[in-house]
Amino acid sequence: MTGSLLVSEIFLSIQGESTFAGWPCTFVRLAGCDSTCNWCDTRYAADEEGRTMTITETAACVEAMKTPLVEITGGEPLQQESVYTLMGRLCDTGYTVLVETGGFLPVQKVDPRVHIIIDIKTPSSGVSEKNCIENIERTVANSDRPRENVEFKMVIASRRDYEWAREMLDRWDLTSCCTVLMGTVFDALPPSDLAAWILEDHLHVKLQLQQHKYIWPPDMRGV
Ligand code: SF4
């Protein structure tokens, strides 16, 4: 339905990822995702239909949470056409708006005021061939939005993933134009291994630890 969204949950938590990690944040988690990543930690949202909410109802829920920071996530939030209207509305209201996307859809239509966190899926995800390379090309070319409003995120489960990620960064010289976040698959690779590799290679990436998984039980929804 035009002007409405399929919402999995709206909740208040501590931002666990990105350069905004640690800040109180309202999360709008949209339902549905056509991707099938291994390691998906929000499969419940990817698979469910969600409840229908208008943009106005969604914005009112966000307002009730009383945080200046809002993240739209999923599922895959960019699958729903009305998400662009919601993001614009929240920016107009004065929120700092983040959107986290799985990286298989183009991001050109996202309001340039929104801070985008784009996954680059590594081989162990099983879907690395679906990465939307156009998002990388357009960021490098500085086409759509200020580069400081773009962060790429790579989740590493093995040494093979790490080497693949390092090659991608080299190929696009991505770390010289925007922030690249690198983290591990929780429970699959010790962060100390990834930290050692990053230091050894002098890689200019930001290690992130998914703070929410250290604060709350790993299988808890709405965090
Ligand atoms: S894109 Fe995100 S929500 Fe969709 S399957 Fe992959 S990790 Fe899960």
PDB file of C-alpha atoms and ligand atoms in Angstrom:
ATOM      1  CA  MET A   1       0.000   0.000   0.000  1.00  0.00           C
ATOM      2  CA  THR A   2       1.417   3.424  -0.965  1.00  0.00           C
ATOM      3  CA  GLY A   3       2.359   5.519   2.037  1.00  0.00           C
ATOM      4  CA  SER A   4       2.569   2.550   4.357  1.00  0.00           C
ATOM      5  CA  LEU A   5       5.280   0.227   5.576  1.00  0.00           C
ATOM      6  CA  LEU A   6       5.506  -3.368   6.739  1.00  0.00           C
ATOM      7  CA  VAL A   7       7.130  -3.045  10.141  1.00  0.00           C
ATOM      8  CA  SER A   8       8.685  -5.844  12.164  1.00  0.00           C
ATOM      9  CA  GLU A   9       9.435  -3.812  15.305  1.00  0.00           C
ATOM     10  CA  ILE A  10      10.220  -0.333  16.570  1.00  0.00           C
ATOM     11  CA  PHE A  11      12.364  -0.191  19.676  1.00  0.00           C
ATOM     12  CA  LEU A  12      14.823   1.782  21.711  1.00  0.00           C
ATOM     13  CA  SER A  13      18.342   0.458  22.214  1.00  0.00           C
ATOM     14  CA  ILE A  14      22.017   1.318  22.183  1.00  0.00           C
ATOM     15  CA  GLN A  15      23.432   1.608  18.681  1.00  0.00           C
ATOM     16  CA  GLY A  16      25.785  -1.345  18.442  1.00  0.00           C
ATOM     17  CA  GLU A  17      27.469  -0.711  15.090  1.00  0.00           C
ATOM     18  CA  SER A  18      28.849   1.970  12.783  1.00  0.00           C
ATOM     19  CA  THR A  19      30.582   5.174  13.828  1.00  0.00           C
ATOM     20  CA  PHE A  20      27.444   5.941  15.878  1.00  0.00           C
ATOM     21  CA  ALA A  21      28.019   2.898  18.161  1.00  0.00           C
ATOM     22  CA  GLY A  22      27.267   3.587  21.788  1.00  0.00           C
ATOM     23  CA  TRP A  23      24.552   6.231  21.279  1.00  0.00           C
ATOM     24  CA  PRO A  24      20.956   5.654  22.348  1.00  0.00           C
ATOM     25  CA  CYS A  25      19.016   5.082  19.146  1.00  0.00           C
ATOM     26  CA  THR A  26      15.494   4.342  17.977  1.00  0.00           C
ATOM     27  CA  PHE A  27      15.379   1.437  15.548  1.00  0.00           C
ATOM     28  CA  VAL A  28      12.680   0.982  12.936  1.00  0.00           C
ATOM     29  CA  ARG A  29      13.046  -2.571  11.712  1.00  0.00           C
ATOM     30  CA  LEU A  30      11.151  -3.201   8.496  1.00  0.00           C
ATOM     31  CA  ALA A  31       9.948  -6.673   7.571  1.00  0.00           C
ATOM     32  CA  GLY A  32      11.018  -8.705   4.549  1.00  0.00           C
ATOM     33  CA  CYS A  33      14.256  -9.429   2.739  1.00  0.00           C
ATOM     34  CA  ASP A  34      14.828 -11.251  -0.537  1.00  0.00           C
ATOM     35  CA  SER A  35      18.411 -12.161   0.295  1.00  0.00           C
ATOM     36  CA  THR A  36      19.487 -15.385   1.979  1.00  0.00           C
ATOM     37  CA  CYS A  37      22.730 -14.558   3.760  1.00  0.00           C
ATOM     38  CA  ASN A  38      24.350 -17.163   5.937  1.00  0.00           C
ATOM     39  CA  TRP A  39      24.941 -15.617   9.378  1.00  0.00           C
ATOM     40  CA  CYS A  40      21.757 -13.504   9.112  1.00  0.00           C
ATOM     41  CA  ASP A  41      20.946 -12.512  12.690  1.00  0.00           C
ATOM     42  CA  THR A  42      17.536 -10.988  11.930  1.00  0.00           C
ATOM     43  CA  ARG A  43      15.984 -13.829   9.945  1.00  0.00           C
ATOM     44  CA  TYR A  44      12.763 -13.386  11.934  1.00  0.00           C
ATOM     45  CA  ALA A  45      12.344  -9.936  10.388  1.00  0.00           C
ATOM     46  CA  ALA A  46      13.492 -11.066   6.952  1.00  0.00           C
ATOM     47  CA  ASP A  47      10.868 -13.812   6.857  1.00  0.00           C
ATOM     48  CA  GLU A  48       7.874 -12.184   8.489  1.00  0.00           C
ATOM     49  CA  GLU A  49       5.152 -10.128   6.800  1.00  0.00           C
ATOM     50  CA  GLY A  50       5.188  -7.467   9.479  1.00  0.00           C
ATOM     51  CA  ARG A  51       2.360  -5.186  10.500  1.00  0.00           C
ATOM     52  CA  THR A  52       1.159  -2.422   8.214  1.00  0.00           C
ATOM     53  CA  MET A  53       1.794   1.086   9.535  1.00  0.00           C
ATOM     54  CA  THR A  54       1.388   4.436   7.809  1.00  0.00           C
ATOM     55  CA  ILE A  55       4.331   6.812   7.554  1.00  0.00           C
ATOM     56  CA  THR A  56       2.585   9.079  10.059  1.00  0.00           C
ATOM     57  CA  GLU A  57       2.085   6.234  12.550  1.00  0.00           C
ATOM     58  CA  THR A  58       5.696   5.156  12.170  1.00  0.00           C
ATOM     59  CA  ALA A  59       6.979   8.707  12.653  1.00  0.00           C
ATOM     60  CA  ALA A  60       4.782   9.069  15.759  1.00  0.00           C
ATOM     61  CA  CYS A  61       6.290   5.881  17.251  1.00  0.00           C
ATOM     62  CA  VAL A  62       9.775   7.238  16.585  1.00  0.00           C
ATOM     63  CA  GLU A  63       8.859  10.546  18.231  1.00  0.00           C
ATOM     64  CA  ALA A  64       7.618   8.705  21.348  1.00  0.00           C
ATOM     65  CA  MET A  65      11.073   7.130  21.807  1.00  0.00           C
ATOM     66  CA  LYS A  66      12.674  10.564  22.287  1.00  0.00           C
ATOM     67  CA  THR A  67      16.108   9.997  20.764  1.00  0.00           C
ATOM     68  CA  PRO A  68      17.750  12.333  18.249  1.00  0.00           C
ATOM     69  CA  LEU A  69      19.223   9.305  16.450  1.00  0.00           C
ATOM     70  CA  VAL A  70      17.060   6.932  14.371  1.00  0.00           C
ATOM     71  CA  GLU A  71      18.107   3.906  12.361  1.00  0.00           C
ATOM     72  CA  ILE A  72      15.985   2.286   9.683  1.00  0.00           C
ATOM     73  CA  THR A  73      16.969  -1.341   9.332  1.00  0.00           C
ATOM     74  CA  GLY A  74      15.506  -4.733   8.473  1.00  0.00           C
ATOM     75  CA  GLY A  75      15.151  -7.163   6.888  1.00  0.00           C
ATOM     76  CA  GLU A  76      16.102  -5.122   3.861  1.00  0.00           C
ATOM     77  CA  PRO A  77      14.630  -1.648   4.340  1.00  0.00           C
ATOM     78  CA  LEU A  78      15.218  -0.507   0.752  1.00  0.00           C
ATOM     79  CA  GLN A  79      12.817  -3.140  -0.580  1.00  0.00           C
ATOM     80  CA  GLN A  80       9.885  -0.996   0.549  1.00  0.00           C
ATOM     81  CA  GLU A  81       9.179   2.020  -1.631  1.00  0.00           C
ATOM     82  CA  SER A  82       7.677   4.080   1.199  1.00  0.00           C
ATOM     83  CA  VAL A  83      10.911   3.944   3.182  1.00  0.00           C
ATOM     84  CA  TYR A  84      12.233   6.858   1.123  1.00  0.00           C
ATOM     85  CA  THR A  85       9.313   9.021   2.220  1.00  0.00           C
ATOM     86  CA  LEU A  86       9.846   8.028   5.850  1.00  0.00           C
ATOM     87  CA  MET A  87      13.546   8.874   5.722  1.00  0.00           C
ATOM     88  CA  GLY A  88      12.835  12.271   4.161  1.00  0.00           C
ATOM     89  CA  ARG A  89      10.148  12.992   6.772  1.00  0.00           C
ATOM     90  CA  LEU A  90      12.498  12.109   9.659  1.00  0.00           C
ATOM     91  CA  CYS A  91      15.318  14.241   8.211  1.00  0.00           C
ATOM     92  CA  ASP A  92      12.914  17.181   7.789  1.00  0.00           C
ATOM     93  CA  THR A  93      11.933  16.798  11.465  1.00  0.00           C
ATOM     94  CA  GLY A  94      15.581  17.151  12.500  1.00  0.00           C
ATOM     95  CA  TYR A  95      16.586  13.594  13.338  1.00  0.00           C
ATOM     96  CA  THR A  96      19.970  12.158  12.512  1.00  0.00           C
ATOM     97  CA  VAL A  97      18.852   9.271  10.320  1.00  0.00           C
ATOM     98  CA  LEU A  98      20.822   6.121   9.569  1.00  0.00           C
ATOM     99  CA  VAL A  99      19.821   3.357   7.195  1.00  0.00           C
ATOM    100  CA  GLU A 100      21.477  -0.035   7.224  1.00  0.00           C
ATOM    101  CA  THR A 101      21.196  -1.991   3.994  1.00  0.00           C
ATOM    102  CA  GLY A 102      22.338  -5.455   2.972  1.00  0.00           C
ATOM    103  CA  GLY A 103      24.073  -3.971  -0.067  1.00  0.00           C
ATOM    104  CA  PHE A 104      22.337  -5.843  -2.886  1.00  0.00           C
ATOM    105  CA  LEU A 105      20.118  -2.901  -3.908  1.00  0.00           C
ATOM    106  CA  PRO A 106      21.212   0.493  -5.277  1.00  0.00           C
ATOM    107  CA  VAL A 107      21.103   3.361  -2.776  1.00  0.00           C
ATOM    108  CA  GLN A 108      20.793   6.331  -5.174  1.00  0.00           C
ATOM    109  CA  LYS A 109      17.237   7.154  -4.092  1.00  0.00           C
ATOM    110  CA  VAL A 110      18.139   7.505  -0.409  1.00  0.00           C
ATOM    111  CA  ASP A 111      17.943  11.124   0.765  1.00  0.00           C
ATOM    112  CA  PRO A 112      21.529  12.520   0.764  1.00  0.00           C
ATOM    113  CA  ARG A 113      21.040  13.727   4.352  1.00  0.00           C
ATOM    114  CA  VAL A 114      20.720  10.104   5.507  1.00  0.00           C
ATOM    115  CA  HIS A 115      23.817   8.323   6.745  1.00  0.00           C
ATOM    116  CA  ILE A 116      23.978   5.000   4.868  1.00  0.00           C
ATOM    117  CA  ILE A 117      25.678   1.868   6.173  1.00  0.00           C
ATOM    118  CA  ILE A 118      26.115  -0.540   3.249  1.00  0.00           C
ATOM    119  CA  ASP A 119      27.148  -4.171   3.696  1.00  0.00           C
ATOM    120  CA  ILE A 120      29.717  -5.626   1.347  1.00  0.00           C
ATOM    121  CA  LYS A 121      28.989  -9.316   1.733  1.00  0.00           C
ATOM    122  CA  THR A 122      32.031 -11.579   2.016  1.00  0.00           C
ATOM    123  CA  PRO A 123      32.228 -15.106   0.537  1.00  0.00           C
ATOM    124  CA  SER A 124      31.139 -16.927   3.706  1.00  0.00           C
ATOM    125  CA  SER A 125      27.816 -15.068   3.527  1.00  0.00           C
ATOM    126  CA  GLY A 126      26.987 -17.146   0.456  1.00  0.00           C
ATOM    127  CA  VAL A 127      25.721 -14.062  -1.391  1.00  0.00           C
ATOM    128  CA  SER A 128      28.863 -12.069  -2.197  1.00  0.00           C
ATOM    129  CA  GLU A 129      28.084 -12.233  -5.920  1.00  0.00           C
ATOM    130  CA  LYS A 130      24.945 -10.151  -5.229  1.00  0.00           C
ATOM    131  CA  ASN A 131      26.826  -7.103  -3.902  1.00  0.00           C
ATOM    132  CA  CYS A 132      25.632  -4.029  -5.791  1.00  0.00           C
ATOM    133  CA  ILE A 133      28.990  -2.842  -7.132  1.00  0.00           C
ATOM    134  CA  GLU A 134      27.331   0.303  -8.440  1.00  0.00           C
ATOM    135  CA  ASN A 135      27.075   1.515  -4.809  1.00  0.00           C
ATOM    136  CA  ILE A 136      30.848   1.264  -4.458  1.00  0.00           C
ATOM    137  CA  GLU A 137      31.496   2.879  -7.855  1.00  0.00           C
ATOM    138  CA  ARG A 138      29.168   5.799  -7.173  1.00  0.00           C
ATOM    139  CA  THR A 139      30.664   6.406  -3.733  1.00  0.00           C
ATOM    140  CA  VAL A 140      34.204   6.391  -5.129  1.00  0.00           C
ATOM    141  CA  ALA A 141      33.050   8.768  -7.889  1.00  0.00           C
ATOM    142  CA  ASN A 142      31.364  10.986  -5.266  1.00  0.00           C
ATOM    143  CA  SER A 143      28.142  10.917  -7.307  1.00  0.00           C
ATOM    144  CA  ASP A 144      25.121  11.011  -5.040  1.00  0.00           C
ATOM    145  CA  ARG A 145      25.876  12.268  -1.565  1.00  0.00           C
ATOM    146  CA  PRO A 146      28.632  13.479   0.747  1.00  0.00           C
ATOM    147  CA  ARG A 147      31.058  10.598   1.231  1.00  0.00           C
ATOM    148  CA  GLU A 148      31.043  11.213   4.959  1.00  0.00           C
ATOM    149  CA  ASN A 149      27.428   9.998   4.849  1.00  0.00           C
ATOM    150  CA  VAL A 150      28.468   6.565   3.577  1.00  0.00           C
ATOM    151  CA  GLU A 151      30.019   3.723   5.556  1.00  0.00           C
ATOM    152  CA  PHE A 152      30.733   0.278   4.167  1.00  0.00           C
ATOM    153  CA  LYS A 153      30.595  -2.715   6.477  1.00  0.00           C
ATOM    154  CA  MET A 154      32.351  -6.040   5.957  1.00  0.00           C
ATOM    155  CA  VAL A 155      31.664  -9.003   8.237  1.00  0.00           C
ATOM    156  CA  ILE A 156      34.473 -11.518   8.420  1.00  0.00           C
ATOM    157  CA  ALA A 157      34.125 -15.191   9.384  1.00  0.00           C
ATOM    158  CA  SER A 158      37.507 -16.569   8.281  1.00  0.00           C
ATOM    159  CA  ARG A 159      40.959 -15.727   6.978  1.00  0.00           C
ATOM    160  CA  ARG A 160      39.612 -16.323   3.439  1.00  0.00           C
ATOM    161  CA  ASP A 161      36.924 -13.676   3.994  1.00  0.00           C
ATOM    162  CA  TYR A 162      39.543 -11.288   5.314  1.00  0.00           C
ATOM    163  CA  GLU A 163      41.810 -11.705   2.299  1.00  0.00           C
ATOM    164  CA  TRP A 164      38.852 -11.260  -0.063  1.00  0.00           C
ATOM    165  CA  ALA A 165      37.848  -8.097   1.822  1.00  0.00           C
ATOM    166  CA  ARG A 166      41.375  -6.721   1.689  1.00  0.00           C
ATOM    167  CA  GLU A 167      41.448  -7.240  -2.088  1.00  0.00           C
ATOM    168  CA  MET A 168      38.116  -5.426  -2.483  1.00  0.00           C
ATOM    169  CA  LEU A 169      39.417  -2.470  -0.484  1.00  0.00           C
ATOM    170  CA  ASP A 170      42.600  -2.367  -2.580  1.00  0.00           C
ATOM    171  CA  ARG A 171      40.702  -2.600  -5.847  1.00  0.00           C
ATOM    172  CA  TRP A 172      38.538   0.434  -5.058  1.00  0.00           C
ATOM    173  CA  ASP A 173      40.919   2.255  -2.726  1.00  0.00           C
ATOM    174  CA  LEU A 174      37.818   2.501  -0.586  1.00  0.00           C
ATOM    175  CA  THR A 175      39.463   3.376   2.707  1.00  0.00           C
ATOM    176  CA  SER A 176      40.873   6.579   1.257  1.00  0.00           C
ATOM    177  CA  CYS A 177      37.439   8.007   0.479  1.00  0.00           C
ATOM    178  CA  CYS A 178      35.078   6.758   3.184  1.00  0.00           C
ATOM    179  CA  THR A 179      34.792   4.875   6.438  1.00  0.00           C
ATOM    180  CA  VAL A 180      35.028   1.092   6.223  1.00  0.00           C
ATOM    181  CA  LEU A 181      33.860  -0.947   9.199  1.00  0.00           C
ATOM    182  CA  MET A 182      35.093  -4.462   9.714  1.00  0.00           C
ATOM    183  CA  GLY A 183      33.697  -6.904  12.250  1.00  0.00           C
ATOM    184  CA  THR A 184      33.570 -10.618  12.868  1.00  0.00           C
ATOM    185  CA  VAL A 185      30.701 -13.044  12.696  1.00  0.00           C
ATOM    186  CA  PHE A 186      29.754 -13.337  16.353  1.00  0.00           C
ATOM    187  CA  ASP A 187      31.068 -16.656  17.758  1.00  0.00           C
ATOM    188  CA  ALA A 188      32.712 -17.645  14.424  1.00  0.00           C
ATOM    189  CA  LEU A 189      35.991 -15.703  14.557  1.00  0.00           C
ATOM    190  CA  PRO A 190      37.662 -14.162  17.624  1.00  0.00           C
ATOM    191  CA  PRO A 191      37.880 -10.356  17.253  1.00  0.00           C
ATOM    192  CA  SER A 192      41.506 -10.640  18.415  1.00  0.00           C
ATOM    193  CA  ASP A 193      42.363 -12.527  15.182  1.00  0.00           C
ATOM    194  CA  LEU A 194      40.802  -9.843  13.017  1.00  0.00           C
ATOM    195  CA  ALA A 195      42.446  -7.096  15.070  1.00  0.00           C
ATOM    196  CA  ALA A 196      45.862  -8.729  14.590  1.00  0.00           C
ATOM    197  CA  TRP A 197      45.362  -9.029  10.800  1.00  0.00           C
ATOM    198  CA  ILE A 198      44.247  -5.395  10.510  1.00  0.00           C
ATOM    199  CA  LEU A 199      47.290  -4.178  12.440  1.00  0.00           C
ATOM    200  CA  GLU A 200      49.659  -6.454  10.562  1.00  0.00           C
ATOM    201  CA  ASP A 201      48.435  -5.094   7.198  1.00  0.00           C
ATOM    202  CA  HIS A 202      48.098  -1.464   8.383  1.00  0.00           C
ATOM    203  CA  LEU A 203      44.546  -1.547   7.102  1.00  0.00           C
ATOM    204  CA  HIS A 204      42.744   1.759   7.612  1.00  0.00           C
ATOM    205  CA  VAL A 205      39.432   0.244   8.722  1.00  0.00           C
ATOM    206  CA  LYS A 206      37.430   0.614  11.903  1.00  0.00           C
ATOM    207  CA  LEU A 207      37.040  -2.582  13.943  1.00  0.00           C
ATOM    208  CA  GLN A 208      33.555  -2.910  15.361  1.00  0.00           C
ATOM    209  CA  LEU A 209      32.289  -5.377  17.914  1.00  0.00           C
ATOM    210  CA  GLN A 210      28.467  -5.243  17.678  1.00  0.00           C
ATOM    211  CA  GLN A 211      28.156  -3.700  21.142  1.00  0.00           C
ATOM    212  CA  HIS A 212      24.487  -4.700  21.474  1.00  0.00           C
ATOM    213  CA  LYS A 213      25.505  -8.388  21.517  1.00  0.00           C
ATOM    214  CA  TYR A 214      27.737  -7.759  24.523  1.00  0.00           C
ATOM    215  CA  ILE A 215      25.059  -5.761  26.340  1.00  0.00           C
ATOM    216  CA  TRP A 216      22.001  -7.965  25.727  1.00  0.00           C
ATOM    217  CA  PRO A 217      21.523 -11.751  25.379  1.00  0.00           C
ATOM    218  CA  PRO A 218      22.501 -12.722  21.786  1.00  0.00           C
ATOM    219  CA  ASP A 219      19.086 -14.152  20.854  1.00  0.00           C
ATOM    220  CA  MET A 220      17.054 -11.261  22.275  1.00  0.00           C
ATOM    221  CA  ARG A 221      14.770  -9.450  19.823  1.00  0.00           C
ATOM    222  CA  GLY A 222      14.380  -5.705  19.807  1.00  0.00           C
ATOM    223  CA  VAL A 223      17.950  -4.784  20.734  1.00  0.00           C
TER     224      VAL A 223
HETATM  225  S1  SF4 B   1      20.409  -8.766   3.766  1.00  0.00           S
HETATM  226 FE1  SF4 B   1      20.341  -8.577   6.002  1.00  0.00          FE
HETATM  227  S2  SF4 B   1      18.259  -9.196   6.609  1.00  0.00           S
HETATM  228 FE2  SF4 B   1      18.590  -9.909   4.488  1.00  0.00          FE
HETATM  229  S3  SF4 B   1      19.280 -12.036   4.749  1.00  0.00           S
HETATM  230 FE3  SF4 B   1      21.119 -10.731   4.592  1.00  0.00          FE
HETATM  231  S4  SF4 B   1      21.665 -10.250   6.746  1.00  0.00           S
HETATM  232 FE4  SF4 B   1      19.539 -11.021   6.744  1.00  0.00          FE
END
